[in-house]
mmCIF file of C-alpha atoms in Angstrom:
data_model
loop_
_atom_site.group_PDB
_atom_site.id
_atom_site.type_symbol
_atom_site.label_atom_id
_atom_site.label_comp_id
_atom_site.label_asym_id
_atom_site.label_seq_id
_atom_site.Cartn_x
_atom_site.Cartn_y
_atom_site.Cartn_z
ATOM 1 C CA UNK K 1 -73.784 10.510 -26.003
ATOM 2 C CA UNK K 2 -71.655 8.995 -28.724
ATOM 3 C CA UNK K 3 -70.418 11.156 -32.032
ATOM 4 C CA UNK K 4 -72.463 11.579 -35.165
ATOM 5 C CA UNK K 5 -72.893 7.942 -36.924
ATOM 6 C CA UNK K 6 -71.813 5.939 -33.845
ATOM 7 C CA UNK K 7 -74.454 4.020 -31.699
ATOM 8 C CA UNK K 8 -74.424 2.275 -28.133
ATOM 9 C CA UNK K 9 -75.994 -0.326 -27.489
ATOM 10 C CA UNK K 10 -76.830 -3.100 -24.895
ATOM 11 C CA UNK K 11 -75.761 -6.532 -25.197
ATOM 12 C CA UNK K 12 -77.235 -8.117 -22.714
ATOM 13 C CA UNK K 13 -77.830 -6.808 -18.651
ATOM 14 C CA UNK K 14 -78.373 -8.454 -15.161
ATOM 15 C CA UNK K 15 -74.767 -8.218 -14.267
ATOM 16 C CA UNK K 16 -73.527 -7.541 -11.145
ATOM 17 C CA UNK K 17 -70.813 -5.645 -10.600
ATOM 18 C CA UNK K 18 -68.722 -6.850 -13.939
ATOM 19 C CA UNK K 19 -64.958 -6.197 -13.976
ATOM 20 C CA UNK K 20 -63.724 -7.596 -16.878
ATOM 21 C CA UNK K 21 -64.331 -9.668 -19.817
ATOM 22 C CA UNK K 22 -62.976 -11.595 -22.832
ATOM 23 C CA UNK K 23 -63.943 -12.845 -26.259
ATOM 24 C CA UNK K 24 -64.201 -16.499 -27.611
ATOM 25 C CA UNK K 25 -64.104 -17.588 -31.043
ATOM 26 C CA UNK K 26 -67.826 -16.970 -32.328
ATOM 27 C CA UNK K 27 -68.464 -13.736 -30.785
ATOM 28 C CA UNK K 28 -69.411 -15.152 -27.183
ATOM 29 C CA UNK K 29 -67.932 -13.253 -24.049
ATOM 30 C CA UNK K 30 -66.800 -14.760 -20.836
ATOM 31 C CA UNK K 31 -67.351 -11.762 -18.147
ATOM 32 C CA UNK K 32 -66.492 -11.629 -14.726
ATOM 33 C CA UNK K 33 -68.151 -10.227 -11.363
ATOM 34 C CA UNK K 34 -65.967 -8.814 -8.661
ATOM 35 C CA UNK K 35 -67.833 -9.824 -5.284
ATOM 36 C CA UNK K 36 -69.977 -12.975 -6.443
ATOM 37 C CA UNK K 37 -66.893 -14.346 -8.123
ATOM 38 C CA UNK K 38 -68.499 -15.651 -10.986
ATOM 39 C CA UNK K 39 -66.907 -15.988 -14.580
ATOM 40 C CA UNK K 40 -70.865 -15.521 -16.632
ATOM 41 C CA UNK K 41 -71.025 -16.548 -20.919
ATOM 42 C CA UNK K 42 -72.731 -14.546 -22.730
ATOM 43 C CA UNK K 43 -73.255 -16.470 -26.549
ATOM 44 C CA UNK K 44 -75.357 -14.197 -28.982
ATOM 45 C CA UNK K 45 -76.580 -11.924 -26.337
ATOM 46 C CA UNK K 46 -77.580 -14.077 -23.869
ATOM 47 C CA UNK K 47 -76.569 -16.141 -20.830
ATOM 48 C CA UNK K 48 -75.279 -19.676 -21.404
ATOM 49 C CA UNK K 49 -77.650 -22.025 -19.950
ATOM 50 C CA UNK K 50 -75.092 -23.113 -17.888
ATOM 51 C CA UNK K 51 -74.826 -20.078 -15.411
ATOM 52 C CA UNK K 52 -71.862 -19.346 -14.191
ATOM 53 C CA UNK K 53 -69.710 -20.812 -16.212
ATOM 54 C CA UNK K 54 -67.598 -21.152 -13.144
ATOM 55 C CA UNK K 55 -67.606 -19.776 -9.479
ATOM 56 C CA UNK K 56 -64.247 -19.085 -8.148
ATOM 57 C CA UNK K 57 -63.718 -20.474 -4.462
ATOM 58 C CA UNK K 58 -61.882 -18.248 -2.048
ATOM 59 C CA UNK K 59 -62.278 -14.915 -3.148
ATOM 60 C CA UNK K 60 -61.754 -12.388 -1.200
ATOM 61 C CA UNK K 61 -64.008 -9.290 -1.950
ATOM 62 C CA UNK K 62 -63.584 -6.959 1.163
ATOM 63 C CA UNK K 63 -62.505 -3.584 -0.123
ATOM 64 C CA UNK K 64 -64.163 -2.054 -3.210
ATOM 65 C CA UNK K 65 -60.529 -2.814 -4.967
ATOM 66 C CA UNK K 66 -60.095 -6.418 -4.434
ATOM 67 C CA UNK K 67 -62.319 -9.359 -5.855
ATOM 68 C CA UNK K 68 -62.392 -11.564 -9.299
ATOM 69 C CA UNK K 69 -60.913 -8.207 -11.087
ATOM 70 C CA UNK K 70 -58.940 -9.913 -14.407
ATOM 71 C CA UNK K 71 -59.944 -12.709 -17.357
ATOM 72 C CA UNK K 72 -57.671 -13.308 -20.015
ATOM 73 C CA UNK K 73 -58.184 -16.532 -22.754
ATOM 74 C CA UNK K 74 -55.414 -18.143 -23.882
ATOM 75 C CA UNK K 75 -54.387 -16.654 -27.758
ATOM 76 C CA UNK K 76 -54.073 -20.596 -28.728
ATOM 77 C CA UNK K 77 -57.650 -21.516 -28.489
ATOM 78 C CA UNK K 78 -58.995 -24.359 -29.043
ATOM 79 C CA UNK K 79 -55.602 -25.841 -28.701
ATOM 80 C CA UNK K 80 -54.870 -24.714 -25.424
ATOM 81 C CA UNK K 81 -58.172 -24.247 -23.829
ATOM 82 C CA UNK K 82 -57.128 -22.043 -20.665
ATOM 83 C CA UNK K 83 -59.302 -19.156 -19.231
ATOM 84 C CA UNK K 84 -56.732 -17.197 -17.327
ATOM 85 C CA UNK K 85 -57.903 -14.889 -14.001
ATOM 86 C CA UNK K 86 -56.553 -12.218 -11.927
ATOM 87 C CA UNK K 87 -58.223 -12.345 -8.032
ATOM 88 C CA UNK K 88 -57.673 -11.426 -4.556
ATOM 89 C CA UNK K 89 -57.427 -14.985 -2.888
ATOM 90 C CA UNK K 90 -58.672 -15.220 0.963
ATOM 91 C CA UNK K 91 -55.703 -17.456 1.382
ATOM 92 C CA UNK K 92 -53.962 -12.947 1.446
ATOM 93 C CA UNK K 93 -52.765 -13.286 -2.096
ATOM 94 C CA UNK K 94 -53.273 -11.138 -5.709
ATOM 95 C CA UNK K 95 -53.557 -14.507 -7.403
ATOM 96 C CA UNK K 96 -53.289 -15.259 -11.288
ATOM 97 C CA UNK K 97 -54.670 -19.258 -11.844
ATOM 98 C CA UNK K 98 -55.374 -20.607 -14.907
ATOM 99 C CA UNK K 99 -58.770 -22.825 -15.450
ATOM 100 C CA UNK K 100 -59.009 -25.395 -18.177
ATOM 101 C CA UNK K 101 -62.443 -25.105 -20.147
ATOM 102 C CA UNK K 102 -64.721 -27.774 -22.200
ATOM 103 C CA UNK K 103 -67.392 -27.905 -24.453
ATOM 104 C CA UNK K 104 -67.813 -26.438 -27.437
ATOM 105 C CA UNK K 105 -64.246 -24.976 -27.764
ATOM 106 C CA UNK K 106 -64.359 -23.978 -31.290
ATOM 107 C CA UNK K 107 -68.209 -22.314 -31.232
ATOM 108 C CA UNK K 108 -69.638 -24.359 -34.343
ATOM 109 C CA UNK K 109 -72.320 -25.903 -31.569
ATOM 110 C CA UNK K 110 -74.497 -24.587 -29.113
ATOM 111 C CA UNK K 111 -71.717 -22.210 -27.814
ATOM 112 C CA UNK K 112 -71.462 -23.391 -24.141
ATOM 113 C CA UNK K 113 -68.308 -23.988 -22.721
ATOM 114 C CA UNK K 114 -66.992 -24.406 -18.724
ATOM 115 C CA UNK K 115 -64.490 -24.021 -16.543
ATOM 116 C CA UNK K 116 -63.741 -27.406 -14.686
ATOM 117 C CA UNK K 117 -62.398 -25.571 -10.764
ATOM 118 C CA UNK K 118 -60.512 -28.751 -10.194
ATOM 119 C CA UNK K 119 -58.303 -27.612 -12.826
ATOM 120 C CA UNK K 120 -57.310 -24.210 -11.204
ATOM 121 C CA UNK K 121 -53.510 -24.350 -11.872
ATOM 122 C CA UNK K 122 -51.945 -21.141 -9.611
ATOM 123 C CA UNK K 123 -49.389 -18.913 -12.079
ATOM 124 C CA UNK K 124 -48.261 -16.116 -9.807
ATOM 125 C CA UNK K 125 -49.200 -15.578 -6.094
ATOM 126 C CA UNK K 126 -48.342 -12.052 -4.428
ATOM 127 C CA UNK K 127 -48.873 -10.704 -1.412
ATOM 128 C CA UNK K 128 -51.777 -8.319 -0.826
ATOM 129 C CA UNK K 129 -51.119 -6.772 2.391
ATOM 130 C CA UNK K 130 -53.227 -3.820 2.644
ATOM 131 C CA UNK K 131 -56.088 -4.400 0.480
ATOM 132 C CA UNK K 132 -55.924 -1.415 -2.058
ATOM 133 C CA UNK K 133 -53.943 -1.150 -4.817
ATOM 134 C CA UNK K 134 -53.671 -4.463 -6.434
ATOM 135 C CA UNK K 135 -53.945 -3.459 -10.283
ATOM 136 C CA UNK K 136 -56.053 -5.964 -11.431
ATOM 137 C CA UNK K 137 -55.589 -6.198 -15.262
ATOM 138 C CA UNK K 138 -54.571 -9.471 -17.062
ATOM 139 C CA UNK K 139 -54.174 -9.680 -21.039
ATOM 140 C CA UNK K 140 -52.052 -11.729 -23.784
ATOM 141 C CA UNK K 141 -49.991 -9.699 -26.233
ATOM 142 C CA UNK K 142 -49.647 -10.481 -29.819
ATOM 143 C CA UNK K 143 -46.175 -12.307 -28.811
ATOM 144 C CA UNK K 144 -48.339 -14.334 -26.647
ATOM 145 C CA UNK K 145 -46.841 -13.727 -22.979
ATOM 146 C CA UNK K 146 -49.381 -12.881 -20.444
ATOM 147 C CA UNK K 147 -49.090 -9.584 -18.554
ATOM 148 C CA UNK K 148 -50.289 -8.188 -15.336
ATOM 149 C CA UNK K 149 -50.744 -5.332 -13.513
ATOM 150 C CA UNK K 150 -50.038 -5.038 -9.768
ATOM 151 C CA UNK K 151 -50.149 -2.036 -8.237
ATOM 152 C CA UNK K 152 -48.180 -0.266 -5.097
ATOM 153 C CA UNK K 153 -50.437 -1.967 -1.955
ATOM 154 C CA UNK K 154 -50.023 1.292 -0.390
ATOM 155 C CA UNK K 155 -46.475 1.578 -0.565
ATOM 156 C CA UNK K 156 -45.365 4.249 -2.255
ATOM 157 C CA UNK K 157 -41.782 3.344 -3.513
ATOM 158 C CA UNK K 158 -42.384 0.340 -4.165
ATOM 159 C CA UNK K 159 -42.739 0.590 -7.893
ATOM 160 C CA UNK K 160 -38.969 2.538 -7.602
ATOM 161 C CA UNK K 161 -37.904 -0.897 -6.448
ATOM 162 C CA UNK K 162 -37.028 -3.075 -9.695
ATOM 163 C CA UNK K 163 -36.690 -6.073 -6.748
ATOM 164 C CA UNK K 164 -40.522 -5.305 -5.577
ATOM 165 C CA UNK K 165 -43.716 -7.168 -7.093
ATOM 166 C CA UNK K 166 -45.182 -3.996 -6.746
ATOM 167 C CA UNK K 167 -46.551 -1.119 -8.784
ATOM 168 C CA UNK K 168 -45.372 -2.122 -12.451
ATOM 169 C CA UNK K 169 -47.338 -4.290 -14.800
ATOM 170 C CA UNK K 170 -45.164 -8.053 -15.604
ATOM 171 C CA UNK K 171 -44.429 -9.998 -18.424
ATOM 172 C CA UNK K 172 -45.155 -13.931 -18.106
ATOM 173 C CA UNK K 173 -44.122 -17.221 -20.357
ATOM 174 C CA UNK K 174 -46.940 -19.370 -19.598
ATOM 175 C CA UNK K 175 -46.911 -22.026 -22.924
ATOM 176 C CA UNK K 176 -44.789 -24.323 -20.995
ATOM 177 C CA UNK K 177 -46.854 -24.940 -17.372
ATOM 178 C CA UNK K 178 -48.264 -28.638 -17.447
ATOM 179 C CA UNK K 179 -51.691 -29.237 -18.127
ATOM 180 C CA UNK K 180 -54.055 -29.752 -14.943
ATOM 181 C CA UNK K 181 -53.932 -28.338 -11.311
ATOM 182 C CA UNK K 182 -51.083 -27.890 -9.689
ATOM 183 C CA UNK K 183 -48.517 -24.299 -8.839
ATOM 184 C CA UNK K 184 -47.404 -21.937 -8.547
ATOM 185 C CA UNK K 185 -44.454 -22.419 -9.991
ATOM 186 C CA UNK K 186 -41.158 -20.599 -9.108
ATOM 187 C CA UNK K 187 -41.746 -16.952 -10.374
ATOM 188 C CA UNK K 188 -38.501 -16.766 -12.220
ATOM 189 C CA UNK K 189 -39.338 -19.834 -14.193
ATOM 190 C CA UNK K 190 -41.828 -18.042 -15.929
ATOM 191 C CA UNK K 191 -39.490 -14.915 -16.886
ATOM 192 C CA UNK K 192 -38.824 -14.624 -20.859
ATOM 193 C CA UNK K 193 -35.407 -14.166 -21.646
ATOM 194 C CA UNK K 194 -35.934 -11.015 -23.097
ATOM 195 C CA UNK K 195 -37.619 -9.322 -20.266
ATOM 196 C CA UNK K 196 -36.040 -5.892 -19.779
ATOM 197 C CA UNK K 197 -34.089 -7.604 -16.126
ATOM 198 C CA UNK K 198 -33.891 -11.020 -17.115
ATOM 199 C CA UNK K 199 -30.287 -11.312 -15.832
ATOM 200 C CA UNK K 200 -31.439 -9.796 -12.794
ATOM 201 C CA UNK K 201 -30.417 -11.742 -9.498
ATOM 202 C CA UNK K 202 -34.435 -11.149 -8.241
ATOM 203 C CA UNK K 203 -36.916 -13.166 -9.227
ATOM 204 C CA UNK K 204 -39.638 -10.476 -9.351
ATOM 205 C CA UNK K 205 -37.112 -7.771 -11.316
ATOM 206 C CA UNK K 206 -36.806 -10.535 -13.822
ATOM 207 C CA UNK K 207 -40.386 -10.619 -14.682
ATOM 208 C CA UNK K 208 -40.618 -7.317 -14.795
ATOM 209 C CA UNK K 209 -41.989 -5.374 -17.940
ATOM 210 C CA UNK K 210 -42.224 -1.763 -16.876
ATOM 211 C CA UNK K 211 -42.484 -0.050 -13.305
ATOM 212 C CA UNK K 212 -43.097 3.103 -11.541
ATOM 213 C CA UNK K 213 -47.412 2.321 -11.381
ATOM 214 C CA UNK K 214 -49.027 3.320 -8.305
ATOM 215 C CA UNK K 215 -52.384 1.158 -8.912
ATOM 216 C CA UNK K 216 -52.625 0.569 -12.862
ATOM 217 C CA UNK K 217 -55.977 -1.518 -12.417
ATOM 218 C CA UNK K 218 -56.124 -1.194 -16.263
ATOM 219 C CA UNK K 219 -54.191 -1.354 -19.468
ATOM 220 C CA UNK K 220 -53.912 -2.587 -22.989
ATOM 221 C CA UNK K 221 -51.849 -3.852 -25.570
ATOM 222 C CA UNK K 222 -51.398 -3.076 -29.374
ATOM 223 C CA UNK K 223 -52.433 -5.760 -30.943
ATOM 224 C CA UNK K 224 -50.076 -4.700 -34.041
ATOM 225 C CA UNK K 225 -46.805 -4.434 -32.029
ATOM 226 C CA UNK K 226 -47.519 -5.502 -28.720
ATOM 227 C CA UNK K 227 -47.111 -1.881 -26.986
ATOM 228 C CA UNK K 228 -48.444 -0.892 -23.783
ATOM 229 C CA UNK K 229 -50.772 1.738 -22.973
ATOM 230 C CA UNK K 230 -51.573 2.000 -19.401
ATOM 231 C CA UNK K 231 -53.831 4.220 -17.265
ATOM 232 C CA UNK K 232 -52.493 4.637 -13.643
ATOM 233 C CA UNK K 233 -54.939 5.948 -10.938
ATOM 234 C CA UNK K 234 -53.649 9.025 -9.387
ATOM 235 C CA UNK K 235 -53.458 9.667 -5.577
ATOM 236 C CA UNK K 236 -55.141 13.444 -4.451
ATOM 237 C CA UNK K 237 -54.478 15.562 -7.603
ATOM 238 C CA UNK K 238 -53.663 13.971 -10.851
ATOM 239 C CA UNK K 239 -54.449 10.939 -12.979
ATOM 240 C CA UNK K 240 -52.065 9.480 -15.922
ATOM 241 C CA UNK K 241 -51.976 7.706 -18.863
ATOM 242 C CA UNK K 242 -48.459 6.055 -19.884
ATOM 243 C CA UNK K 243 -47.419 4.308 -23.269
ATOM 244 C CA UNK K 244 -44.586 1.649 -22.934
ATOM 245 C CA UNK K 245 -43.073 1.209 -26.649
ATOM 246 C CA UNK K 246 -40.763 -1.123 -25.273
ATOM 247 C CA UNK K 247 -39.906 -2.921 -21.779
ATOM 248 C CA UNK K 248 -38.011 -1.313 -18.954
ATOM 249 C CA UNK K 249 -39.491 1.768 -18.676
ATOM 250 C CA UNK K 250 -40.069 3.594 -15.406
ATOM 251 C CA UNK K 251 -43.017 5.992 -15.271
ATOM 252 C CA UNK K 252 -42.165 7.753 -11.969
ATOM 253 C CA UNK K 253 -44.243 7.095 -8.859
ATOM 254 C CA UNK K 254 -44.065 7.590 -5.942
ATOM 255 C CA UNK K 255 -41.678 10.510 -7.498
ATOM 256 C CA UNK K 256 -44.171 11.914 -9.801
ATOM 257 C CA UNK K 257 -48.397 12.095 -9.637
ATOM 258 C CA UNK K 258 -48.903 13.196 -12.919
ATOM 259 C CA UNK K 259 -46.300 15.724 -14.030
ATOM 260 C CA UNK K 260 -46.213 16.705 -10.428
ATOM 261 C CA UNK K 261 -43.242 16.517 -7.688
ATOM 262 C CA UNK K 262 -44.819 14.314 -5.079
ATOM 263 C CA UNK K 263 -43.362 15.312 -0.848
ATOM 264 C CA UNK K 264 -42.214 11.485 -0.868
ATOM 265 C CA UNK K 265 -38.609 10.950 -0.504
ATOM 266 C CA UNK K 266 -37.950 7.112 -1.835
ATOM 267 C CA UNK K 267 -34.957 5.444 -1.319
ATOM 268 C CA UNK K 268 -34.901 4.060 -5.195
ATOM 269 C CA UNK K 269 -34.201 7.293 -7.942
ATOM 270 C CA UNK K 270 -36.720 7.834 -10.751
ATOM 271 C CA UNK K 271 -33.893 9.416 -13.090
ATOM 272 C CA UNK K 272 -34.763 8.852 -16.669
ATOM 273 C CA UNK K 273 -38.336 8.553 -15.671
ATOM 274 C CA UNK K 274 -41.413 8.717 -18.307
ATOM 275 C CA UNK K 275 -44.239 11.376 -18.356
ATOM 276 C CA UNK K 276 -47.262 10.258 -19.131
ATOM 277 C CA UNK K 277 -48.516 10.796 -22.671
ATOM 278 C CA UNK K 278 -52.142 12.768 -21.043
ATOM 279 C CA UNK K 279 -52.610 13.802 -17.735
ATOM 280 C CA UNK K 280 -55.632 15.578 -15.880
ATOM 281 C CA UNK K 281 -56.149 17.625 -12.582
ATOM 282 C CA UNK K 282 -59.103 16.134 -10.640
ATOM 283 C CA UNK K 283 -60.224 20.174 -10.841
ATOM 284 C CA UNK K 284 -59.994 20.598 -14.335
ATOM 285 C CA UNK K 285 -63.565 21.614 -15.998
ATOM 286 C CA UNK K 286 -62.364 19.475 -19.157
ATOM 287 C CA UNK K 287 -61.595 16.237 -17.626
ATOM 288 C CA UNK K 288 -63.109 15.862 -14.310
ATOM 289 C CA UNK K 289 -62.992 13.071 -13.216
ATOM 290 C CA UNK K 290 -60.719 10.372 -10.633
ATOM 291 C CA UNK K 291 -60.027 6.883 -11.846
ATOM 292 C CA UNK K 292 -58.341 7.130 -14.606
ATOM 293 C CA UNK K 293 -59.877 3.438 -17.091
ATOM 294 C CA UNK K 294 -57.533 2.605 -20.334
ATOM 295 C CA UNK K 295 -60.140 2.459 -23.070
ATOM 296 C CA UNK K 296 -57.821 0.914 -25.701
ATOM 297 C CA UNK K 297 -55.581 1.593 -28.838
ATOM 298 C CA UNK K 298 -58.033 0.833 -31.891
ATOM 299 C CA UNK K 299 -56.628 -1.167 -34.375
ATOM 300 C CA UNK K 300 -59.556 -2.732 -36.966
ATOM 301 C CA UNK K 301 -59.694 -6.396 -36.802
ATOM 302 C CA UNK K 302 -59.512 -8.404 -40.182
ATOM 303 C CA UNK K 303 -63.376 -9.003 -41.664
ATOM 304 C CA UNK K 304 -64.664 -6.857 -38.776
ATOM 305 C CA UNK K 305 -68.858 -5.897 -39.055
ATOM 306 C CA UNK K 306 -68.931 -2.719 -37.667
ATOM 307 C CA UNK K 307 -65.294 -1.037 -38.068
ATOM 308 C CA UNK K 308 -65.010 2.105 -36.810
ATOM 309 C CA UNK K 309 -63.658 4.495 -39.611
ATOM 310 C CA UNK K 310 -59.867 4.036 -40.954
ATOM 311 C CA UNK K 311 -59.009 7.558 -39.519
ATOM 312 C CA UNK K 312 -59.475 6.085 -35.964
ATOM 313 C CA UNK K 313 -56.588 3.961 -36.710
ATOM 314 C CA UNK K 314 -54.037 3.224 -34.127
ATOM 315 C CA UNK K 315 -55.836 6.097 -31.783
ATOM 316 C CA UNK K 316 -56.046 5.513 -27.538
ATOM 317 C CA UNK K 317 -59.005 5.553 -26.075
ATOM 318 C CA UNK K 318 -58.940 7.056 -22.608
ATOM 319 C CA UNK K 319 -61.546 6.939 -20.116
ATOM 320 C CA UNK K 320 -62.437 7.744 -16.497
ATOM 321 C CA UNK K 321 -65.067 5.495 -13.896
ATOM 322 C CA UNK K 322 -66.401 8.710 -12.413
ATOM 323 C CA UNK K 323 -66.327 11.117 -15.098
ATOM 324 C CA UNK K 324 -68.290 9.346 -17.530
ATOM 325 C CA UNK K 325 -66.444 10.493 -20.083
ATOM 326 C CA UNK K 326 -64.461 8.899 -23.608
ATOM 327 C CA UNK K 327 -61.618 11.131 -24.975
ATOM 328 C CA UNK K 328 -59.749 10.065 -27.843
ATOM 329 C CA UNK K 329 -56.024 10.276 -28.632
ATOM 330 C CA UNK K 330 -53.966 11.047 -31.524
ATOM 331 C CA UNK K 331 -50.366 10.166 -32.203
ATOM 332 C CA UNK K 332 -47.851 12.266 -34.379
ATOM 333 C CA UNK K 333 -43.966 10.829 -33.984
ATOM 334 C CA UNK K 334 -43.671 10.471 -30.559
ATOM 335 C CA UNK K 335 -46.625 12.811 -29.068
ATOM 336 C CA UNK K 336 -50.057 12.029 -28.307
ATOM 337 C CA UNK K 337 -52.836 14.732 -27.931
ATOM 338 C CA UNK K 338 -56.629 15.072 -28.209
ATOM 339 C CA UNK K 339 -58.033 14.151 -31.857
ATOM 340 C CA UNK K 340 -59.812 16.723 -33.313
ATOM 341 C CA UNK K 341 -63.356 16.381 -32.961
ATOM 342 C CA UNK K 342 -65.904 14.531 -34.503
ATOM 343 C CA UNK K 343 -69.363 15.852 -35.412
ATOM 344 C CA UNK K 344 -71.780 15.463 -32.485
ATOM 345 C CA UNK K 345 -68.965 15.385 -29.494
ATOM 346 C CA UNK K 346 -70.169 16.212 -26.346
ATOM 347 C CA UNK K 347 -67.397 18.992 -26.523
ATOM 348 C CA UNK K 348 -64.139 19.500 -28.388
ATOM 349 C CA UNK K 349 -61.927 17.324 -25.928
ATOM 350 C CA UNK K 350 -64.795 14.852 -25.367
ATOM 351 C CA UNK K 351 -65.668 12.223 -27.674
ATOM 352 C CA UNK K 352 -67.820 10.421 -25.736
ATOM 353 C CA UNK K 353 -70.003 10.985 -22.660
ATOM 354 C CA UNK K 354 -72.485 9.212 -19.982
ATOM 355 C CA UNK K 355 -70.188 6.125 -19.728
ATOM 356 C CA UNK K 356 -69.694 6.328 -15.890
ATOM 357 C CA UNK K 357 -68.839 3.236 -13.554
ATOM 358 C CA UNK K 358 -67.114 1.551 -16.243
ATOM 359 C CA UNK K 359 -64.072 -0.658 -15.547
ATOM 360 C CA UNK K 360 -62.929 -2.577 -18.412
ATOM 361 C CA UNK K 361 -63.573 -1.644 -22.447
ATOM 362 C CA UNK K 362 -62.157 -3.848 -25.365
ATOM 363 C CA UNK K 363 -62.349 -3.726 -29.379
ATOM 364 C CA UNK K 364 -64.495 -6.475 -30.112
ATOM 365 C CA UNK K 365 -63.633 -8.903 -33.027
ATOM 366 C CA UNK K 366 -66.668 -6.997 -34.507
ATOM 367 C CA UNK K 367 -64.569 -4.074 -34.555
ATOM 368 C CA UNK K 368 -67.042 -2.249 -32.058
ATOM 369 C CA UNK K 369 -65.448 -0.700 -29.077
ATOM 370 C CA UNK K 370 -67.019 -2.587 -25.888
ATOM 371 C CA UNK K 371 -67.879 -2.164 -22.354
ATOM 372 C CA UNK K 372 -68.852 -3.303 -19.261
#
């Protein structure tokens, strides 16, 4: 159930198990599957006739949270043709590799493109010990770095340890890897110089964006000033939603759940940690719910078809897998709260409703707010 004037609508089905997905020039969406590993087109609501598109080899699935979770396409396409992904390699790795696409690049042909696999060039390997908690989320910003989210593998301080690939999302320089296979490449080669711990002595602290995630599996950027807006799954009681205006920040766990005191004792302090900008109890009759899913901060693209009206500007979406539900976020100075509602809610604090199982949403290039 969407507000008064809005409409859902299905692109196209026969997925299976989609995580995540990205846009091409023309409209066309590359999508990806978590267990069958596949990277699927999608080119005016259909499948390519080439399907997949690409099957990634090695992918390890076991555990609902690992699998082909993250696609990200390179902001200087056609140039650059590069089809980033975020995966749980059997090889006991949270991978990022970059694939190297042909075809029609630019989308004034038939649409198809592919990923060549013999191209896989590895970005980032970390260990994933324990299976759960390995974020998942890989996106560009508007000042074209690539960031990723890794979350905690089950350690619970380890996002209070700026040393620690763990539990923080980071902040990658990719424009200068060579073309072709090849990687990874040192980490700290790929650390801008204006990362918040770029003089850091670890390699992992200088890539570092922001920290103190237990599993954020999802997040977004602004595409007007590049900040971060981040939705970090809570452990028994509380999930969170965080907003980064600038690297460096530190949003508490395994200190804080929510805005509550946790029993864990970690070695690393969380002084001068964050709150989130909306939290919710599991229990609470307005917001059950238990996986907290970033939605996205709305921002109209130029010569979009189907806008969403200027008075959504610069709101966050928020979302959650199990509760089904869409709220909507307001910002005045430096506080965020529930818009007011819009004719036909669900309920005051809901704006939408029956969107459960979702992982990933994006504003579309139409201006439409997606899902899969």
């Amino acid at each position: 159930r969407v507000p008064d004037g809005f409409a859902d609508r299905l692109v196209t089905g026969g997925l299976t198990q989609p995580t995540a997905f990205d846009f091409l020039p023309g409209g066309r969406v590359l999508i990806v599957e978590r267990i069958s590993a596949r990277v699927r087109l999608v080119v005016n609501g259909a499948f390519a006739p080439v399907d997949p598109v690409l099957a990634v080899d090695s992918v390890e699935s076991a555990y609902g949270e690992r699998g082909l979770l993250g696609i990200a396409v390179d902001p200087r396409w056609p140039g650059s043709p590069y089809v980033y992904l975020q995966y749980t390699a059997r090889t006991g790795f949270n991978q990022v590799s970059r694939f190297t696409a042909s075809g029609d690049l630019d989308g004034s042909g038939d649409g198809l493109v592919t990923l060549d696999p013999a191209s896989r060039h590895d970005v980032l390997r970390i260990a994933d010990v324990y299976g759960i908690h390995n974020g998942g989320t890989v996106r560009f910003g508007p000042d074209s770095m690539l960031y990723s989210s890794q979350g905690d593998d089950g350690d619970y301080c380890a996002g209070q340890n700026v040393a620690s690939p763990y539990g923080r999302i980071l902040r990658m320089d990719v424009r200068n890897l060579p073309p072709g296979p090849g990687g990874p490449p040192a980490p700290e080669s790929l650390a801008p110089p204006d990362n918040p711990f770029a003089a850091h002595a670890s390699a992992w602290a200088r890539l570092t964006w922001v920290l103190g995630l237990r599993n954020p599996f999802n997040f977004h950027l602004d595409p007007a000033n590049g900040e971060l807006f981040i939705a970090d799954v809570g452990q028994e009681t509380w999930e969170e939603f965080d907003w980064a205006p600038a690297g460096g920040m530190n949003f508490g766990w395994g200190w804080y759940e929510g805005p509550l005191r946790t029993l864990f004792a970690c070695a690393f302090d969380s002084a001068g940690s964050v709150p989130p900008i909306y939290s919710y109890d599991h229990l609470d009759s307005l917001g059950r719910g238990e996986s907290a899913i970033s939605a996205g901060l709305y921002r109209r693209p130029a010569g979009a078809s189907a806008p969403f009206p200027a008075t959504y500007e610069g709101d966050y979406f928020i979302a959650d897998c199990y509760g089904g539900w869409i709220k909507r976020l307001k910002r005045t100075g430096d506080a965020w709260s529930l818009a007011p509602p819009e004719p036909g809610q669900p309920n005051a604090d809901t704006w939408a409703a029956g969107f459960g199982l979702i992982p990933h949403y994006l504003v579309g290039p139409d201006g439409a707010l997606w899902s899969c």
